[in-house]
mmCIF file of C-alpha atoms in Angstrom:
data_model
loop_
_atom_site.group_PDB
_atom_site.id
_atom_site.type_symbol
_atom_site.label_atom_id
_atom_site.label_comp_id
_atom_site.label_asym_id
_atom_site.label_seq_id
_atom_site.Cartn_x
_atom_site.Cartn_y
_atom_site.Cartn_z
ATOM 1 C CA PRO A 233 48.443 -75.352 -200.943
ATOM 2 C CA ALA A 234 45.675 -75.825 -203.500
ATOM 3 C CA SER A 235 46.120 -79.587 -203.525
ATOM 4 C CA SER A 236 43.484 -81.757 -201.909
ATOM 5 C CA TYR A 237 44.079 -84.903 -199.897
ATOM 6 C CA VAL A 238 44.916 -88.046 -201.857
ATOM 7 C CA GLN A 239 45.943 -91.421 -200.532
ATOM 8 C CA GLY A 240 49.639 -91.333 -199.709
ATOM 9 C CA ILE A 241 49.959 -87.779 -198.405
ATOM 10 C CA ASN A 242 49.791 -89.129 -194.855
ATOM 11 C CA ASP A 243 52.953 -91.119 -195.603
ATOM 12 C CA LEU A 244 54.829 -87.893 -196.264
ATOM 13 C CA ALA A 245 54.225 -86.700 -192.713
ATOM 14 C CA THR A 246 55.973 -89.726 -191.165
ATOM 15 C CA PRO A 247 59.638 -88.641 -191.488
ATOM 16 C CA LEU A 248 58.725 -85.107 -190.418
ATOM 17 C CA ILE A 249 57.003 -86.356 -187.270
ATOM 18 C CA SER A 250 60.015 -88.529 -186.451
ATOM 19 C CA VAL A 251 62.412 -85.613 -186.793
ATOM 20 C CA PHE A 252 60.378 -83.310 -184.563
ATOM 21 C CA LEU A 253 59.768 -86.018 -181.957
ATOM 22 C CA SER A 254 63.531 -86.499 -181.631
ATOM 23 C CA GLU A 255 63.881 -82.908 -180.419
ATOM 24 C CA TYR A 256 61.929 -83.719 -177.268
ATOM 25 C CA LYS A 257 63.381 -87.142 -176.461
ATOM 26 C CA GLU A 258 67.029 -87.117 -177.444
ATOM 27 C CA ASP A 259 67.761 -90.311 -175.501
ATOM 28 C CA VAL A 260 64.963 -92.258 -177.201
ATOM 29 C CA ASP A 261 64.936 -93.545 -180.755
ATOM 30 C CA ALA A 262 62.334 -91.405 -182.505
ATOM 31 C CA LEU A 263 61.810 -94.169 -185.045
ATOM 32 C CA ASP A 264 60.573 -96.469 -182.299
ATOM 33 C CA GLY A 265 56.855 -96.061 -181.683
ATOM 34 C CA LYS A 266 57.437 -96.396 -177.943
ATOM 35 C CA ILE A 267 58.439 -92.741 -177.857
ATOM 36 C CA MET A 268 54.735 -91.915 -177.992
ATOM 37 C CA ASP A 269 54.383 -93.297 -174.457
ATOM 38 C CA ASP A 270 56.679 -90.570 -173.136
ATOM 39 C CA ILE A 271 55.553 -87.533 -175.083
ATOM 40 C CA SER A 272 53.287 -85.005 -173.375
ATOM 41 C CA ASP A 273 50.164 -83.509 -174.937
ATOM 42 C CA ASP A 274 51.837 -80.094 -175.172
ATOM 43 C CA GLU A 275 54.915 -81.563 -176.846
ATOM 44 C CA MET A 276 52.725 -83.488 -179.275
ATOM 45 C CA PHE A 277 50.857 -80.302 -180.133
ATOM 46 C CA GLU A 278 54.171 -78.655 -181.045
ATOM 47 C CA VAL A 279 55.204 -81.676 -183.119
ATOM 48 C CA GLU A 280 51.909 -81.609 -185.007
ATOM 49 C CA ALA A 281 52.167 -77.869 -185.671
ATOM 50 C CA ASP A 282 55.750 -78.119 -186.968
ATOM 51 C CA THR A 283 54.870 -81.150 -189.087
ATOM 52 C CA TYR A 284 51.865 -79.381 -190.609
ATOM 53 C CA TRP A 285 53.939 -76.312 -191.479
ATOM 54 C CA CYS A 286 56.698 -78.365 -193.126
ATOM 55 C CA LEU A 287 54.291 -80.659 -194.940
ATOM 56 C CA THR A 288 52.400 -77.658 -196.305
ATOM 57 C CA ASN A 289 55.630 -76.182 -197.653
ATOM 58 C CA LEU A 290 56.685 -79.514 -199.121
ATOM 59 C CA LEU A 291 53.353 -79.908 -200.913
ATOM 60 C CA ALA A 292 53.500 -76.340 -202.205
ATOM 61 C CA GLY A 293 56.595 -77.300 -204.208
ATOM 62 C CA ILE A 294 54.954 -80.363 -205.778
ATOM 63 C CA GLN A 295 51.382 -79.124 -205.809
ATOM 64 C CA ASP A 296 50.190 -80.702 -209.041
ATOM 65 C CA HIS A 297 51.159 -84.115 -207.710
ATOM 66 C CA TYR A 298 48.023 -84.030 -205.585
ATOM 67 C CA THR A 299 45.502 -82.098 -207.654
ATOM 68 C CA ASN A 300 42.826 -83.643 -209.877
ATOM 69 C CA ASP A 301 44.215 -86.599 -211.898
ATOM 70 C CA GLN A 302 47.648 -85.996 -210.297
ATOM 71 C CA PRO A 303 49.368 -84.663 -213.449
ATOM 72 C CA GLY A 304 52.656 -84.133 -211.615
ATOM 73 C CA VAL A 305 52.905 -87.790 -210.633
ATOM 74 C CA GLN A 306 51.973 -88.908 -214.144
ATOM 75 C CA ARG A 307 54.640 -86.584 -215.561
ATOM 76 C CA MET A 308 57.293 -88.112 -213.306
ATOM 77 C CA VAL A 309 56.311 -91.672 -214.247
ATOM 78 C CA MET A 310 56.628 -90.740 -217.924
ATOM 79 C CA ARG A 311 60.028 -89.145 -217.336
ATOM 80 C CA LEU A 312 61.206 -92.224 -215.432
ATOM 81 C CA GLU A 313 60.224 -94.578 -218.254
ATOM 82 C CA GLU A 314 61.909 -92.421 -220.879
ATOM 83 C CA LEU A 315 65.042 -92.031 -218.792
ATOM 84 C CA VAL A 316 65.374 -95.762 -218.087
ATOM 85 C CA ALA A 317 64.852 -96.450 -221.792
ATOM 86 C CA ARG A 318 67.983 -94.366 -222.419
ATOM 87 C CA ILE A 319 70.207 -95.804 -219.718
ATOM 88 C CA ASP A 320 69.073 -99.455 -219.653
ATOM 89 C CA ALA A 321 67.277 -100.335 -222.877
ATOM 90 C CA ASP A 322 67.370 -104.076 -222.141
ATOM 91 C CA LEU A 323 65.544 -103.561 -218.847
ATOM 92 C CA THR A 324 62.871 -101.406 -220.466
ATOM 93 C CA GLN A 325 62.427 -103.917 -223.285
ATOM 94 C CA HIS A 326 62.033 -106.803 -220.838
ATOM 95 C CA LEU A 327 59.387 -104.936 -218.853
ATOM 96 C CA ARG A 328 57.472 -104.252 -222.049
ATOM 97 C CA GLU A 329 57.760 -107.843 -223.273
ATOM 98 C CA THR A 330 56.488 -109.235 -219.976
ATOM 99 C CA GLY A 331 53.560 -106.815 -219.900
ATOM 100 C CA ILE A 332 54.705 -104.752 -216.914
ATOM 101 C CA GLU A 333 53.892 -101.061 -217.256
ATOM 102 C CA PHE A 334 55.958 -98.438 -215.432
ATOM 103 C CA PHE A 335 52.759 -96.918 -214.116
ATOM 104 C CA GLN A 336 51.924 -100.175 -212.295
ATOM 105 C CA PHE A 337 54.914 -100.007 -209.973
ATOM 106 C CA SER A 338 56.324 -96.477 -210.092
ATOM 107 C CA PHE A 339 53.143 -94.505 -209.465
ATOM 108 C CA LYS A 340 53.500 -95.137 -205.734
ATOM 109 C CA TRP A 341 57.226 -94.339 -205.925
ATOM 110 C CA MET A 342 56.269 -90.857 -207.064
ATOM 111 C CA ASN A 343 53.103 -90.489 -205.017
ATOM 112 C CA CYS A 344 54.703 -91.537 -201.719
ATOM 113 C CA LEU A 345 58.298 -90.513 -202.515
ATOM 114 C CA LEU A 346 59.587 -94.078 -201.907
ATOM 115 C CA LEU A 347 58.313 -94.152 -198.328
ATOM 116 C CA ARG A 348 56.786 -97.583 -198.947
ATOM 117 C CA GLU A 349 59.997 -98.963 -200.426
ATOM 118 C CA PHE A 350 62.550 -97.834 -197.816
ATOM 119 C CA ASN A 351 62.751 -97.802 -194.029
ATOM 120 C CA LEU A 352 62.659 -94.445 -192.273
ATOM 121 C CA PRO A 353 66.435 -94.022 -191.745
ATOM 122 C CA CYS A 354 66.922 -94.489 -195.494
ATOM 123 C CA ILE A 355 64.104 -92.071 -196.279
ATOM 124 C CA MET A 356 65.638 -89.429 -194.036
ATOM 125 C CA ARG A 357 68.940 -89.810 -195.882
ATOM 126 C CA LEU A 358 67.118 -89.446 -199.214
ATOM 127 C CA TRP A 359 65.118 -86.435 -198.110
ATOM 128 C CA ASP A 360 68.210 -84.751 -196.712
ATOM 129 C CA THR A 361 69.654 -84.885 -200.222
ATOM 130 C CA TYR A 362 66.397 -83.724 -201.805
ATOM 131 C CA LEU A 363 66.339 -80.679 -199.541
ATOM 132 C CA SER A 364 69.940 -79.861 -200.402
ATOM 133 C CA GLU A 365 69.049 -80.034 -204.119
ATOM 134 C CA GLY A 366 66.698 -77.065 -203.753
ATOM 135 C CA ASP A 367 63.326 -76.589 -205.419
ATOM 136 C CA GLY A 368 63.639 -79.584 -207.746
ATOM 137 C CA GLY A 369 64.730 -82.115 -205.178
ATOM 138 C CA PHE A 370 61.374 -83.741 -204.577
ATOM 139 C CA GLU A 371 60.519 -83.904 -208.285
ATOM 140 C CA ASP A 372 63.442 -83.696 -210.699
ATOM 141 C CA PHE A 373 66.099 -85.370 -208.564
ATOM 142 C CA HIS A 374 63.575 -87.905 -207.269
ATOM 143 C CA VAL A 375 63.106 -89.195 -210.829
ATOM 144 C CA TYR A 376 66.859 -89.776 -211.101
ATOM 145 C CA VAL A 377 66.823 -91.580 -207.756
ATOM 146 C CA CYS A 378 63.981 -93.823 -208.935
ATOM 147 C CA ALA A 379 65.865 -94.594 -212.153
ATOM 148 C CA ALA A 380 69.031 -95.479 -210.248
ATOM 149 C CA PHE A 381 66.996 -97.533 -207.774
ATOM 150 C CA LEU A 382 65.262 -99.523 -210.512
ATOM 151 C CA CYS A 383 68.487 -100.178 -212.397
ATOM 152 C CA GLN A 384 70.050 -101.596 -209.222
ATOM 153 C CA PHE A 385 67.836 -104.629 -209.787
ATOM 154 C CA SER A 386 68.149 -104.811 -213.575
ATOM 155 C CA GLY A 387 69.732 -108.258 -213.644
ATOM 156 C CA GLU A 388 67.168 -109.781 -211.309
ATOM 157 C CA ILE A 389 64.257 -108.155 -213.115
ATOM 158 C CA ARG A 390 65.404 -109.352 -216.527
ATOM 159 C CA SER A 391 65.504 -112.937 -215.233
ATOM 160 C CA MET A 392 61.838 -112.921 -214.166
ATOM 161 C CA GLN A 393 58.572 -113.484 -215.976
ATOM 162 C CA PHE A 394 55.263 -111.749 -215.325
ATOM 163 C CA ASP A 395 53.985 -113.423 -212.138
ATOM 164 C CA ASP A 396 57.277 -113.288 -210.234
ATOM 165 C CA LEU A 397 58.169 -109.917 -211.656
ATOM 166 C CA PHE A 398 54.867 -108.294 -210.736
ATOM 167 C CA GLY A 399 55.241 -109.435 -207.120
ATOM 168 C CA PHE A 400 58.891 -108.348 -207.034
ATOM 169 C CA MET A 401 58.077 -104.852 -208.260
ATOM 170 C CA GLN A 402 55.370 -104.432 -205.643
ATOM 171 C CA ASN A 403 57.673 -105.512 -202.816
ATOM 172 C CA MET A 404 61.252 -104.549 -203.582
ATOM 173 C CA PRO A 405 63.838 -106.320 -201.359
ATOM 174 C CA THR A 406 65.053 -103.279 -199.426
ATOM 175 C CA GLY A 407 64.116 -104.285 -195.888
ATOM 176 C CA ASP A 408 67.741 -104.585 -194.796
ATOM 177 C CA TRP A 409 69.012 -101.527 -196.662
ATOM 178 C CA GLY A 410 71.048 -98.925 -194.825
ATOM 179 C CA ASP A 411 73.183 -95.875 -195.549
ATOM 180 C CA SER A 412 75.650 -97.703 -197.798
ATOM 181 C CA GLU A 413 72.956 -98.903 -200.205
ATOM 182 C CA VAL A 414 71.253 -95.513 -200.261
ATOM 183 C CA GLU A 415 74.579 -93.780 -200.903
ATOM 184 C CA ILE A 416 75.101 -95.931 -203.993
ATOM 185 C CA VAL A 417 71.675 -95.007 -205.354
ATOM 186 C CA LEU A 418 72.224 -91.318 -204.603
ATOM 187 C CA SER A 419 75.646 -91.360 -206.249
ATOM 188 C CA GLN A 420 74.238 -92.939 -209.397
ATOM 189 C CA ALA A 421 71.306 -90.500 -209.353
ATOM 190 C CA PHE A 422 73.727 -87.593 -209.151
ATOM 191 C CA VAL A 423 75.618 -88.897 -212.180
ATOM 192 C CA LEU A 424 72.352 -89.177 -214.107
ATOM 193 C CA SER A 425 71.321 -85.666 -213.097
ATOM 194 C CA THR A 426 74.681 -84.357 -214.257
ATOM 195 C CA LEU A 427 74.253 -86.049 -217.622
ATOM 196 C CA PHE A 428 70.618 -85.175 -218.247
ATOM 197 C CA ASP A 429 69.506 -82.288 -216.034
ATOM 198 C CA GLY A 430 68.692 -79.163 -217.984
ATOM 199 C CA SER A 431 68.460 -81.176 -221.172
ATOM 200 C CA ASP A 432 65.504 -82.687 -222.992
ATOM 201 C CA ALA A 433 67.715 -85.517 -224.229
ATOM 202 C CA HIS A 434 66.096 -88.120 -221.995
ATOM 203 C CA LEU A 435 62.606 -86.946 -222.906
ATOM 204 C CA VAL A 436 62.939 -87.540 -226.634
ATOM 205 C CA SER A 437 61.073 -90.618 -227.815
ATOM 206 C CA GLN A 438 63.378 -93.286 -229.163
ATOM 207 C CA SER A 439 60.844 -94.105 -231.862
ATOM 208 C CA GLY A 440 61.593 -90.777 -233.493
#
């Protein structure tokens, strides 16, 4: 793709590497780094080649996320803020009143596709859905996932002031999340996509 390297692209290779490693060591957890002790150089070469091919195709679909000034990522952050303003106005208002900008916490959600917020099993479940959504999975549907994810913590967020809130948004409490929590987020994201996908309704400024 025409995109150049930006910080965070390396994160996107992680789930792909894990998937391809599992093909060679079915009896070993591919998410455990110890698998690297048992993989041969030839097998690793195949893993790297498959990962590169898949990563290149992934990036081709979201190319302007990683070009100069990352307009694709900025577009997604804007869409997230406008969508959340429609579905949880109180949450959006609280973030504004406490001085927290969406860009401060959600840029990395878009740039790294939530890889820094979720463990790998959760990411694989997310990406499986993104792939099934087709061309828009890693952009359009991802915005709905981020909106559903953020709104999961609406009550907690609205009870915090700047210092606590800033730290909370940089380190969301998802360390013990599993399939059940991800399924809830995906279900809510699907509802949002059904309501808003194909419509500019959530992109219209409320000030108008």
